[in-house]
Amino acid sequence: MSQTQARAVSRAKPGRSRADGARSRGRILDAAEQLLSERGYAGTGIAAISQASGLPASSIYWHFKSKQDLTGAVVERATERWVEALEASEPGPKAPTDAIVAWISRSIEEMGRRLPFFMRLSLLLGLELGPREPALMERLRRGRVLIHRVVRGSLERVLAAEGIPVDAGLADEIARLAMAFSQGAFISGVLEPESIDPGRIPEYIETGMRAIMEARMAEVTS
Amino acid sequence: MSQTQARAVSRAKPGRSRADGARSRGRILDAAEQLLSERGYAGTGIAAISQASGLPASSIYWHFKSKQDLTGAVVERATERWVEALEASEPGPKAPTDAIVAWISRSIEEMGRRLPFFMRLSLLLGLELGPREPALMERLRRGRVLIHRVVRGSLERVLAAEGIPVDAGLADEIARLAMAFSQGAFISGVLEPESIDPGRIPEYIETGMRAIMEARMAEVTS
DNA sequence: ACGGACCTGGAACGATCACTACAGAATCGC
DNA sequence: GCGATTCTGTAGTGATCGTTCCAGGTCCGT
């Protein structure tokens, strides 16, 4: 369905051409992304997406074959954007350890703030759907794995480059903990806006990361 | 509505008396709690609660005046249970600092495991409903505040008893961070079961807590 | 100019949504 | 026994759910 890509190639300058399915598809995704991340899967109706995007339900079903399919596309696009933004801000492999640690703590917090859709989508849909929608869950999981890999990769490369003796699992562990904490802090902010000072989140992550790393190093040498 | 409490008082030994509304009410709450914490508010229908509880919809609407009202009662009961369990396991004010810190880290993790309903309810409903259901959100928030207060109280009392110079905000801050992290770890476990070793969560919380506390102490003395 | 691919508009489908009306069964105080 | 209270069972209400059908408009390549 929707070979609009091919058409866009053969017709480089659309000049507001026809009904413009590619643009419509994007608008549907935008509306669905916002509604899904706010109200969840069951709470978001096709009618609401239709109204928010300004397109009739039949258009939604022309571009996507079901609500599930649309949701999957939303998750995929949000994941891609998140990973792109993460990689774009990633420091080089020769950055000092301090810079990497600071980058991780800062960027995780920043992504949660600048791109809240994926954060909310991943948490809300993950909790709501569970094993009853395995296809969607798998998509969500893949997104999280991707992000984890970027974070872990930075840690690993830099620690190795500095000759710090880090076993294979440590970077993995630290990356997971950083993600878990920033998730928790994000939700705390949603539920109790006055709870945790968002500006301090990088500091918390950094302090925690260092403490765990030191504890692990101490274990190894003892 | 539902003066069953009063009846239970006047009739101490019910002996399987009549239709037994109190028991029915409990069954409805049980079913609703489970379904709401699994599928969220929009995803849980009255019909599903009726089926899971074995009672017709009219009984649900005799005990509760709306789905909102029922959800509120579910949240309230789950909160009470959590707080009770927390307080029951709380160490005395004269316990050494180590014991308190260990208790906090262990009990938060344990509550998440033994009473997952409130954790899921609070996160799922909080994310899903947002400002569109202010009454329910307020109930959720109150539950979280209660729990935070218990944790913070333990910290404060012990640190003070040991003469550790802790400014008023530090215990508060540490308690929030411990809750945020355990939330994040809980969700990580839901979304990627293999992600974080649940057995290590207390250790993570403890290490992180100590690191933050030390950092704050260093700030004060410098 | 014409057939066909692309996309929209509107009207419908049965199923399910939260909720209600009401009759009747069970048990109470008296 | 009797009227009243408490709770259940049946059968609905209109609204909204996801989804489908299809006529028709717009633009393409030929």
mmCIF file of N, CA, C and O in Angstrom, chain A residues 38-39 42-43 120 122-124 126-128 132 137 141 144-145 173 176-177 180-181 183-185 187-188 190-192 194-196 200 203-204 207 211-212 215-216 219, chain B residues 38-39 42-43 120 122-124 126-128 132 137 141 144-145 173 176-177 180-181 183-185 187-188 190-192 194-196 200 203-204 207 211-212 215-216 219:
data_model
loop_
_atom_site.group_PDB
_atom_site.id
_atom_site.type_symbol
_atom_site.label_atom_id
_atom_site.label_comp_id
_atom_site.label_asym_id
_atom_site.label_seq_id
_atom_site.Cartn_x
_atom_site.Cartn_y
_atom_site.Cartn_z
ATOM 1 N N GLU A 38 -0.535 10.549 24.715
ATOM 2 C CA GLU A 38 -1.265 11.214 25.796
ATOM 3 C C GLU A 38 -2.301 10.315 26.449
ATOM 4 O O GLU A 38 -2.461 10.321 27.664
ATOM 5 N N ARG A 39 -3.028 9.558 25.607
ATOM 6 C CA ARG A 39 -4.169 8.821 26.148
ATOM 7 C C ARG A 39 -3.999 7.315 26.071
ATOM 8 O O ARG A 39 -4.884 6.578 26.512
ATOM 9 N N ALA A 42 -5.934 2.192 23.980
ATOM 10 C CA ALA A 42 -7.384 2.018 24.091
ATOM 11 C C ALA A 42 -8.090 3.369 24.177
ATOM 12 O O ALA A 42 -9.240 3.492 23.758
ATOM 13 N N GLY A 43 -7.416 4.367 24.687
ATOM 14 C CA GLY A 43 -8.045 5.661 24.873
ATOM 15 C C GLY A 43 -8.047 6.535 23.635
ATOM 16 O O GLY A 43 -8.643 7.606 23.619
ATOM 17 N N ARG A 120 6.857 8.652 26.466
ATOM 18 C CA ARG A 120 5.491 8.353 26.894
ATOM 19 C C ARG A 120 4.931 7.141 26.174
ATOM 20 O O ARG A 120 4.287 6.287 26.771
ATOM 21 N N SER A 122 6.477 4.625 24.837
ATOM 22 C CA SER A 122 7.108 3.387 25.237
ATOM 23 C C SER A 122 6.608 2.946 26.611
ATOM 24 O O SER A 122 6.283 1.772 26.823
ATOM 25 N N LEU A 123 6.482 3.880 27.528
ATOM 26 C CA LEU A 123 6.029 3.527 28.867
ATOM 27 C C LEU A 123 4.537 3.192 28.885
ATOM 28 O O LEU A 123 4.118 2.161 29.412
ATOM 29 N N LEU A 124 3.769 4.072 28.280
ATOM 30 C CA LEU A 124 2.312 3.910 28.330
ATOM 31 C C LEU A 124 1.857 2.673 27.566
ATOM 32 O O LEU A 124 1.146 1.823 28.099
ATOM 33 N N GLY A 126 3.679 0.173 26.606
ATOM 34 C CA GLY A 126 4.283 -1.020 27.191
ATOM 35 C C GLY A 126 3.509 -1.521 28.386
ATOM 36 O O GLY A 126 3.253 -2.716 28.523
ATOM 37 N N LEU A 127 3.098 -0.611 29.253
ATOM 38 C CA LEU A 127 2.338 -1.008 30.436
ATOM 39 C C LEU A 127 0.934 -1.455 30.056
ATOM 40 O O LEU A 127 0.405 -2.418 30.592
ATOM 41 N N GLU A 128 0.351 -0.733 29.120
ATOM 42 C CA GLU A 128 -1.054 -0.949 28.803
ATOM 43 C C GLU A 128 -1.282 -2.239 28.009
ATOM 44 O O GLU A 128 -2.224 -2.970 28.288
ATOM 45 N N ARG A 132 -0.599 -8.961 25.438
ATOM 46 C CA ARG A 132 -1.771 -9.160 24.579
ATOM 47 C C ARG A 132 -1.567 -8.630 23.169
ATOM 48 O O ARG A 132 -2.330 -8.964 22.262
ATOM 49 N N MET A 137 4.456 -4.857 21.122
ATOM 50 C CA MET A 137 5.436 -4.921 22.205
ATOM 51 C C MET A 137 6.836 -5.168 21.648
ATOM 52 O O MET A 137 7.814 -4.600 22.130
ATOM 53 N N ARG A 141 10.065 -2.873 22.180
ATOM 54 C CA ARG A 141 11.273 -3.450 22.763
ATOM 55 C C ARG A 141 12.486 -3.171 21.871
ATOM 56 O O ARG A 141 13.557 -2.807 22.347
ATOM 57 N N ARG A 144 13.776 0.282 22.372
ATOM 58 C CA ARG A 144 14.524 0.437 23.618
ATOM 59 C C ARG A 144 15.895 -0.196 23.508
ATOM 60 O O ARG A 144 16.882 0.343 24.017
ATOM 61 N N VAL A 145 15.952 -1.327 22.837
ATOM 62 C CA VAL A 145 17.236 -2.002 22.667
ATOM 63 C C VAL A 145 18.187 -1.124 21.860
ATOM 64 O O VAL A 145 19.377 -1.001 22.177
ATOM 65 N N GLU A 173 25.367 -2.738 31.945
ATOM 66 C CA GLU A 173 24.625 -2.543 33.197
ATOM 67 C C GLU A 173 24.401 -1.055 33.481
ATOM 68 O O GLU A 173 23.291 -0.616 33.778
ATOM 69 N N ARG A 176 21.816 0.535 31.260
ATOM 70 C CA ARG A 176 20.452 0.169 31.654
ATOM 71 C C ARG A 176 20.000 0.962 32.868
ATOM 72 O O ARG A 176 18.852 1.407 32.956
ATOM 73 N N LEU A 177 20.899 1.110 33.811
ATOM 74 C CA LEU A 177 20.528 1.830 35.032
ATOM 75 C C LEU A 177 20.235 3.295 34.728
ATOM 76 O O LEU A 177 19.282 3.874 35.257
ATOM 77 N N ALA A 180 16.866 3.438 33.163
ATOM 78 C CA ALA A 180 15.810 3.161 34.147
ATOM 79 C C ALA A 180 15.570 4.381 35.033
ATOM 80 O O ALA A 180 14.427 4.778 35.260
ATOM 81 N N PHE A 181 16.653 4.965 35.497
ATOM 82 C CA PHE A 181 16.460 6.107 36.391
ATOM 83 C C PHE A 181 15.802 7.276 35.668
ATOM 84 O O PHE A 181 14.912 7.935 36.219
ATOM 85 N N GLN A 183 13.843 7.210 33.178
ATOM 86 C CA GLN A 183 12.432 6.865 33.030
ATOM 87 C C GLN A 183 11.656 7.189 34.296
ATOM 88 O O GLN A 183 10.604 7.828 34.261
ATOM 89 N N GLY A 184 12.183 6.705 35.387
ATOM 90 C CA GLY A 184 11.498 6.915 36.658
ATOM 91 C C GLY A 184 11.371 8.388 36.987
ATOM 92 O O GLY A 184 10.319 8.845 37.440
ATOM 93 N N ALA A 185 12.422 9.135 36.710
ATOM 94 C CA ALA A 185 12.386 10.567 36.988
ATOM 95 C C ALA A 185 11.374 11.251 36.077
ATOM 96 O O ALA A 185 10.636 12.150 36.499
ATOM 97 N N ILE A 187 8.626 9.961 34.827
ATOM 98 C CA ILE A 187 7.282 9.683 35.333
ATOM 99 C C ILE A 187 6.998 10.448 36.605
ATOM 100 O O ILE A 187 5.895 10.971 36.801
ATOM 101 N N SER A 188 7.983 10.527 37.474
ATOM 102 C CA SER A 188 7.775 11.308 38.686
ATOM 103 C C SER A 188 7.385 12.729 38.318
ATOM 104 O O SER A 188 6.520 13.335 38.949
ATOM 105 N N VAL A 190 5.815 13.650 35.651
ATOM 106 C CA VAL A 190 4.445 13.652 35.137
ATOM 107 C C VAL A 190 3.447 13.600 36.282
ATOM 108 O O VAL A 190 2.464 14.332 36.305
ATOM 109 N N LEU A 191 3.701 12.728 37.254
ATOM 110 C CA LEU A 191 2.725 12.518 38.318
ATOM 111 C C LEU A 191 2.796 13.589 39.406
ATOM 112 O O LEU A 191 1.785 13.952 39.991
ATOM 113 N N GLU A 192 3.986 14.044 39.695
ATOM 114 C CA GLU A 192 4.139 15.098 40.701
ATOM 115 C C GLU A 192 5.113 16.140 40.173
ATOM 116 O O GLU A 192 6.316 16.001 40.382
ATOM 117 N N GLU A 194 6.185 18.849 40.958
ATOM 118 C CA GLU A 194 7.112 19.534 41.842
ATOM 119 C C GLU A 194 8.144 18.584 42.450
ATOM 120 O O GLU A 194 9.003 19.003 43.211
ATOM 121 N N SER A 195 8.049 17.312 42.079
ATOM 122 C CA SER A 195 8.838 16.301 42.783
ATOM 123 C C SER A 195 10.351 16.436 42.609
ATOM 124 O O SER A 195 11.058 16.849 43.518
ATOM 125 N N ILE A 196 10.830 16.100 41.418
ATOM 126 C CA ILE A 196 12.267 16.102 41.187
ATOM 127 C C ILE A 196 12.620 17.255 40.263
ATOM 128 O O ILE A 196 11.989 17.442 39.228
ATOM 129 N N ARG A 200 18.336 18.820 37.670
ATOM 130 C CA ARG A 200 19.335 18.062 38.413
ATOM 131 C C ARG A 200 19.451 16.615 37.935
ATOM 132 O O ARG A 200 20.314 15.869 38.417
ATOM 133 N N GLU A 203 22.811 15.388 36.866
ATOM 134 C CA GLU A 203 23.693 15.263 38.030
ATOM 135 C C GLU A 203 23.419 13.958 38.782
ATOM 136 O O GLU A 203 24.345 13.250 39.176
ATOM 137 N N TYR A 204 22.144 13.652 38.950
ATOM 138 C CA TYR A 204 21.800 12.415 39.643
ATOM 139 C C TYR A 204 22.320 11.203 38.879
ATOM 140 O O TYR A 204 22.923 10.292 39.450
ATOM 141 N N THR A 207 26.154 11.000 39.178
ATOM 142 C CA THR A 207 26.608 10.557 40.499
ATOM 143 C C THR A 207 26.354 9.067 40.692
ATOM 144 O O THR A 207 27.228 8.320 41.139
ATOM 145 N N ALA A 211 29.121 5.986 41.079
ATOM 146 C CA ALA A 211 29.133 5.172 42.291
ATOM 147 C C ALA A 211 29.079 3.688 41.955
ATOM 148 O O ALA A 211 29.828 2.880 42.515
ATOM 149 N N ILE A 212 28.206 3.340 41.019
ATOM 150 C CA ILE A 212 28.100 1.925 40.638
ATOM 151 C C ILE A 212 29.400 1.452 40.006
ATOM 152 O O ILE A 212 29.923 0.367 40.311
ATOM 153 N N ALA A 215 31.960 0.921 42.616
ATOM 154 C CA ALA A 215 31.674 -0.286 43.401
ATOM 155 C C ALA A 215 32.110 -1.533 42.640
ATOM 156 O O ALA A 215 32.716 -2.449 43.198
ATOM 157 N N ARG A 216 31.830 -1.550 41.351
ATOM 158 C CA ARG A 216 32.192 -2.713 40.536
ATOM 159 C C ARG A 216 33.718 -2.864 40.445
ATOM 160 O O ARG A 216 34.261 -3.963 40.514
ATOM 161 N N GLU A 219 35.069 -4.343 43.511
ATOM 162 C CA GLU A 219 34.815 -5.782 43.558
ATOM 163 C C GLU A 219 35.892 -6.546 42.797
ATOM 164 O O GLU A 219 36.412 -7.548 43.267
ATOM 165 N N GLU B 38 -3.708 -3.877 34.629
ATOM 166 C CA GLU B 38 -3.159 -4.570 33.458
ATOM 167 C C GLU B 38 -3.433 -3.826 32.165
ATOM 168 O O GLU B 38 -2.578 -3.745 31.290
ATOM 169 N N ARG B 39 -4.670 -3.319 32.029
ATOM 170 C CA ARG B 39 -5.064 -2.755 30.736
ATOM 171 C C ARG B 39 -5.317 -1.266 30.775
ATOM 172 O O ARG B 39 -5.662 -0.673 29.749
ATOM 173 N N ALA B 42 -9.073 3.170 30.041
ATOM 174 C CA ALA B 42 -9.871 3.080 28.819
ATOM 175 C C ALA B 42 -9.980 1.632 28.351
ATOM 176 O O ALA B 42 -10.956 1.250 27.725
ATOM 177 N N GLY B 43 -8.979 0.835 28.648
ATOM 178 C CA GLY B 43 -8.955 -0.542 28.170
ATOM 179 C C GLY B 43 -9.762 -1.505 29.021
ATOM 180 O O GLY B 43 -9.923 -2.669 28.662
ATOM 181 N N ARG B 120 1.670 -0.452 39.158
ATOM 182 C CA ARG B 120 1.136 -0.390 37.799
ATOM 183 C C ARG B 120 0.010 0.627 37.704
ATOM 184 O O ARG B 120 -0.058 1.406 36.752
ATOM 185 N N SER B 122 -0.589 3.266 39.489
ATOM 186 C CA SER B 122 -0.140 4.636 39.614
ATOM 187 C C SER B 122 0.558 5.100 38.338
ATOM 188 O O SER B 122 0.328 6.199 37.849
ATOM 189 N N LEU B 123 1.378 4.237 37.766
ATOM 190 C CA LEU B 123 2.097 4.626 36.561
ATOM 191 C C LEU B 123 1.170 4.671 35.358
ATOM 192 O O LEU B 123 1.138 5.648 34.601
ATOM 193 N N LEU B 124 0.397 3.597 35.196
ATOM 194 C CA LEU B 124 -0.447 3.489 34.010
ATOM 195 C C LEU B 124 -1.549 4.541 34.006
ATOM 196 O O LEU B 124 -1.715 5.294 33.045
ATOM 197 N N GLY B 126 -1.703 7.243 35.783
ATOM 198 C CA GLY B 126 -1.112 8.570 35.789
ATOM 199 C C GLY B 126 -0.726 9.028 34.398
ATOM 200 O O GLY B 126 -1.001 10.163 34.003
ATOM 201 N N LEU B 127 -0.106 8.137 33.634
ATOM 202 C CA LEU B 127 0.292 8.496 32.275
ATOM 203 C C LEU B 127 -0.919 8.628 31.370
ATOM 204 O O LEU B 127 -0.994 9.525 30.534
ATOM 205 N N GLU B 128 -1.869 7.726 31.545
ATOM 206 C CA GLU B 128 -2.991 7.641 30.612
ATOM 207 C C GLU B 128 -3.986 8.784 30.800
ATOM 208 O O GLU B 128 -4.459 9.357 29.834
ATOM 209 N N ARG B 132 -6.887 15.224 32.290
ATOM 210 C CA ARG B 132 -8.290 15.107 31.869
ATOM 211 C C ARG B 132 -9.180 14.501 32.952
ATOM 212 O O ARG B 132 -10.396 14.583 32.874
ATOM 213 N N MET B 137 -6.498 11.788 39.281
ATOM 214 C CA MET B 137 -5.079 12.136 39.383
ATOM 215 C C MET B 137 -4.733 12.592 40.791
ATOM 216 O O MET B 137 -3.667 12.260 41.316
ATOM 217 N N ARG B 141 -1.971 11.009 43.221
ATOM 218 C CA ARG B 141 -0.915 11.848 43.756
ATOM 219 C C ARG B 141 -0.852 11.730 45.279
ATOM 220 O O ARG B 141 0.232 11.630 45.859
ATOM 221 N N ARG B 144 0.965 8.640 46.314
ATOM 222 C CA ARG B 144 2.411 8.749 46.149
ATOM 223 C C ARG B 144 3.017 9.624 47.228
ATOM 224 O O ARG B 144 4.101 9.342 47.748
ATOM 225 N N VAL B 145 2.320 10.666 47.585
ATOM 226 C CA VAL B 145 2.815 11.557 48.639
ATOM 227 C C VAL B 145 2.902 10.811 49.964
ATOM 228 O O VAL B 145 3.882 10.935 50.711
ATOM 229 N N GLU B 173 14.759 14.652 49.304
ATOM 230 C CA GLU B 173 15.332 14.442 47.974
ATOM 231 C C GLU B 173 15.706 12.977 47.762
ATOM 232 O O GLU B 173 15.385 12.365 46.738
ATOM 233 N N ARG B 176 12.733 10.730 47.220
ATOM 234 C CA ARG B 176 12.173 10.868 45.868
ATOM 235 C C ARG B 176 13.003 10.122 44.844
ATOM 236 O O ARG B 176 12.484 9.477 43.929
ATOM 237 N N LEU B 177 14.308 10.228 44.987
ATOM 238 C CA LEU B 177 15.176 9.575 44.017
ATOM 239 C C LEU B 177 15.049 8.063 44.116
ATOM 240 O O LEU B 177 15.007 7.362 43.092
ATOM 241 N N ALA B 180 11.857 7.144 42.429
ATOM 242 C CA ALA B 180 11.942 7.307 40.977
ATOM 243 C C ALA B 180 12.724 6.165 40.350
ATOM 244 O O ALA B 180 12.308 5.574 39.349
ATOM 245 N N PHE B 181 13.842 5.825 40.966
ATOM 246 C CA PHE B 181 14.643 4.758 40.373
ATOM 247 C C PHE B 181 13.912 3.428 40.411
ATOM 248 O O PHE B 181 13.932 2.671 39.430
ATOM 249 N N GLN B 183 10.780 2.903 40.402
ATOM 250 C CA GLN B 183 9.776 2.964 39.339
ATOM 251 C C GLN B 183 10.368 2.618 37.990
ATOM 252 O O GLN B 183 9.841 1.794 37.248
ATOM 253 N N GLY B 184 11.451 3.280 37.686
ATOM 254 C CA GLY B 184 12.085 3.061 36.389
ATOM 255 C C GLY B 184 12.539 1.627 36.229
ATOM 256 O O GLY B 184 12.367 1.026 35.168
ATOM 257 N N ALA B 185 13.086 1.067 37.290
ATOM 258 C CA ALA B 185 13.536 -0.318 37.217
ATOM 259 C C ALA B 185 12.352 -1.259 37.052
ATOM 260 O O ALA B 185 12.418 -2.239 36.303
ATOM 261 N N ILE B 187 9.522 -0.623 35.538
ATOM 262 C CA ILE B 187 9.073 -0.557 34.145
ATOM 263 C C ILE B 187 10.044 -1.247 33.220
ATOM 264 O O ILE B 187 9.654 -1.944 32.284
ATOM 265 N N SER B 188 11.331 -1.053 33.462
ATOM 266 C CA SER B 188 12.307 -1.751 32.633
ATOM 267 C C SER B 188 12.053 -3.248 32.692
ATOM 268 O O SER B 188 12.145 -3.952 31.684
ATOM 269 N N VAL B 190 9.192 -4.673 33.165
ATOM 270 C CA VAL B 190 7.985 -4.984 32.413
ATOM 271 C C VAL B 190 8.286 -5.022 30.916
ATOM 272 O O VAL B 190 7.868 -5.920 30.199
ATOM 273 N N LEU B 191 9.036 -4.030 30.457
ATOM 274 C CA LEU B 191 9.258 -3.911 29.009
ATOM 275 C C LEU B 191 10.357 -4.841 28.499
ATOM 276 O O LEU B 191 10.281 -5.330 27.389
ATOM 277 N N GLU B 192 11.369 -5.042 29.294
ATOM 278 C CA GLU B 192 12.451 -5.954 28.886
ATOM 279 C C GLU B 192 12.794 -6.823 30.090
ATOM 280 O O GLU B 192 13.647 -6.462 30.882
ATOM 281 N N GLU B 194 14.552 -9.208 30.692
ATOM 282 C CA GLU B 194 15.927 -9.626 30.934
ATOM 283 C C GLU B 194 16.829 -8.449 31.292
ATOM 284 O O GLU B 194 18.013 -8.624 31.543
ATOM 285 N N SER B 195 16.230 -7.242 31.331
ATOM 286 C CA SER B 195 17.061 -6.042 31.433
ATOM 287 C C SER B 195 17.840 -5.925 32.746
ATOM 288 O O SER B 195 19.048 -6.102 32.791
ATOM 289 N N ILE B 196 17.141 -5.610 33.813
ATOM 290 C CA ILE B 196 17.807 -5.366 35.081
ATOM 291 C C ILE B 196 17.507 -6.512 36.031
ATOM 292 O O ILE B 196 16.353 -6.901 36.190
ATOM 293 N N ARG B 200 19.127 -7.219 42.246
ATOM 294 C CA ARG B 200 20.159 -6.216 42.498
ATOM 295 C C ARG B 200 19.594 -4.828 42.744
ATOM 296 O O ARG B 200 20.331 -3.890 43.051
ATOM 297 N N GLU B 203 20.516 -3.100 45.924
ATOM 298 C CA GLU B 203 21.926 -2.705 45.892
ATOM 299 C C GLU B 203 22.110 -1.413 45.097
ATOM 300 O O GLU B 203 22.837 -0.502 45.527
ATOM 301 N N TYR B 204 21.431 -1.333 43.969
ATOM 302 C CA TYR B 204 21.547 -0.122 43.157
ATOM 303 C C TYR B 204 21.030 1.090 43.920
ATOM 304 O O TYR B 204 21.659 2.144 43.961
ATOM 305 N N THR B 207 23.490 2.032 46.731
ATOM 306 C CA THR B 207 24.709 2.675 46.238
ATOM 307 C C THR B 207 24.432 4.099 45.787
ATOM 308 O O THR B 207 25.166 5.038 46.133
ATOM 309 N N ALA B 211 25.788 7.669 47.438
ATOM 310 C CA ALA B 211 26.597 8.572 46.627
ATOM 311 C C ALA B 211 26.034 9.987 46.667
ATOM 312 O O ALA B 211 26.753 10.972 46.835
ATOM 313 N N ILE B 212 24.711 10.070 46.512
ATOM 314 C CA ILE B 212 24.078 11.397 46.529
ATOM 315 C C ILE B 212 24.271 12.048 47.905
ATOM 316 O O ILE B 212 24.622 13.228 48.028
ATOM 317 N N ALA B 215 27.739 13.288 48.277
ATOM 318 C CA ALA B 215 27.958 14.486 47.465
ATOM 319 C C ALA B 215 27.377 15.722 48.159
ATOM 320 O O ALA B 215 27.997 16.788 48.191
ATOM 321 N N ARG B 216 26.188 15.566 48.735
ATOM 322 C CA ARG B 216 25.547 16.687 49.413
ATOM 323 C C ARG B 216 26.342 17.103 50.657
ATOM 324 O O ARG B 216 26.515 18.283 50.935
ATOM 325 N N GLU B 219 29.280 19.084 49.742
ATOM 326 C CA GLU B 219 28.910 20.457 49.397
ATOM 327 C C GLU B 219 28.801 21.323 50.650
ATOM 328 O O GLU B 219 29.295 22.437 50.695
#
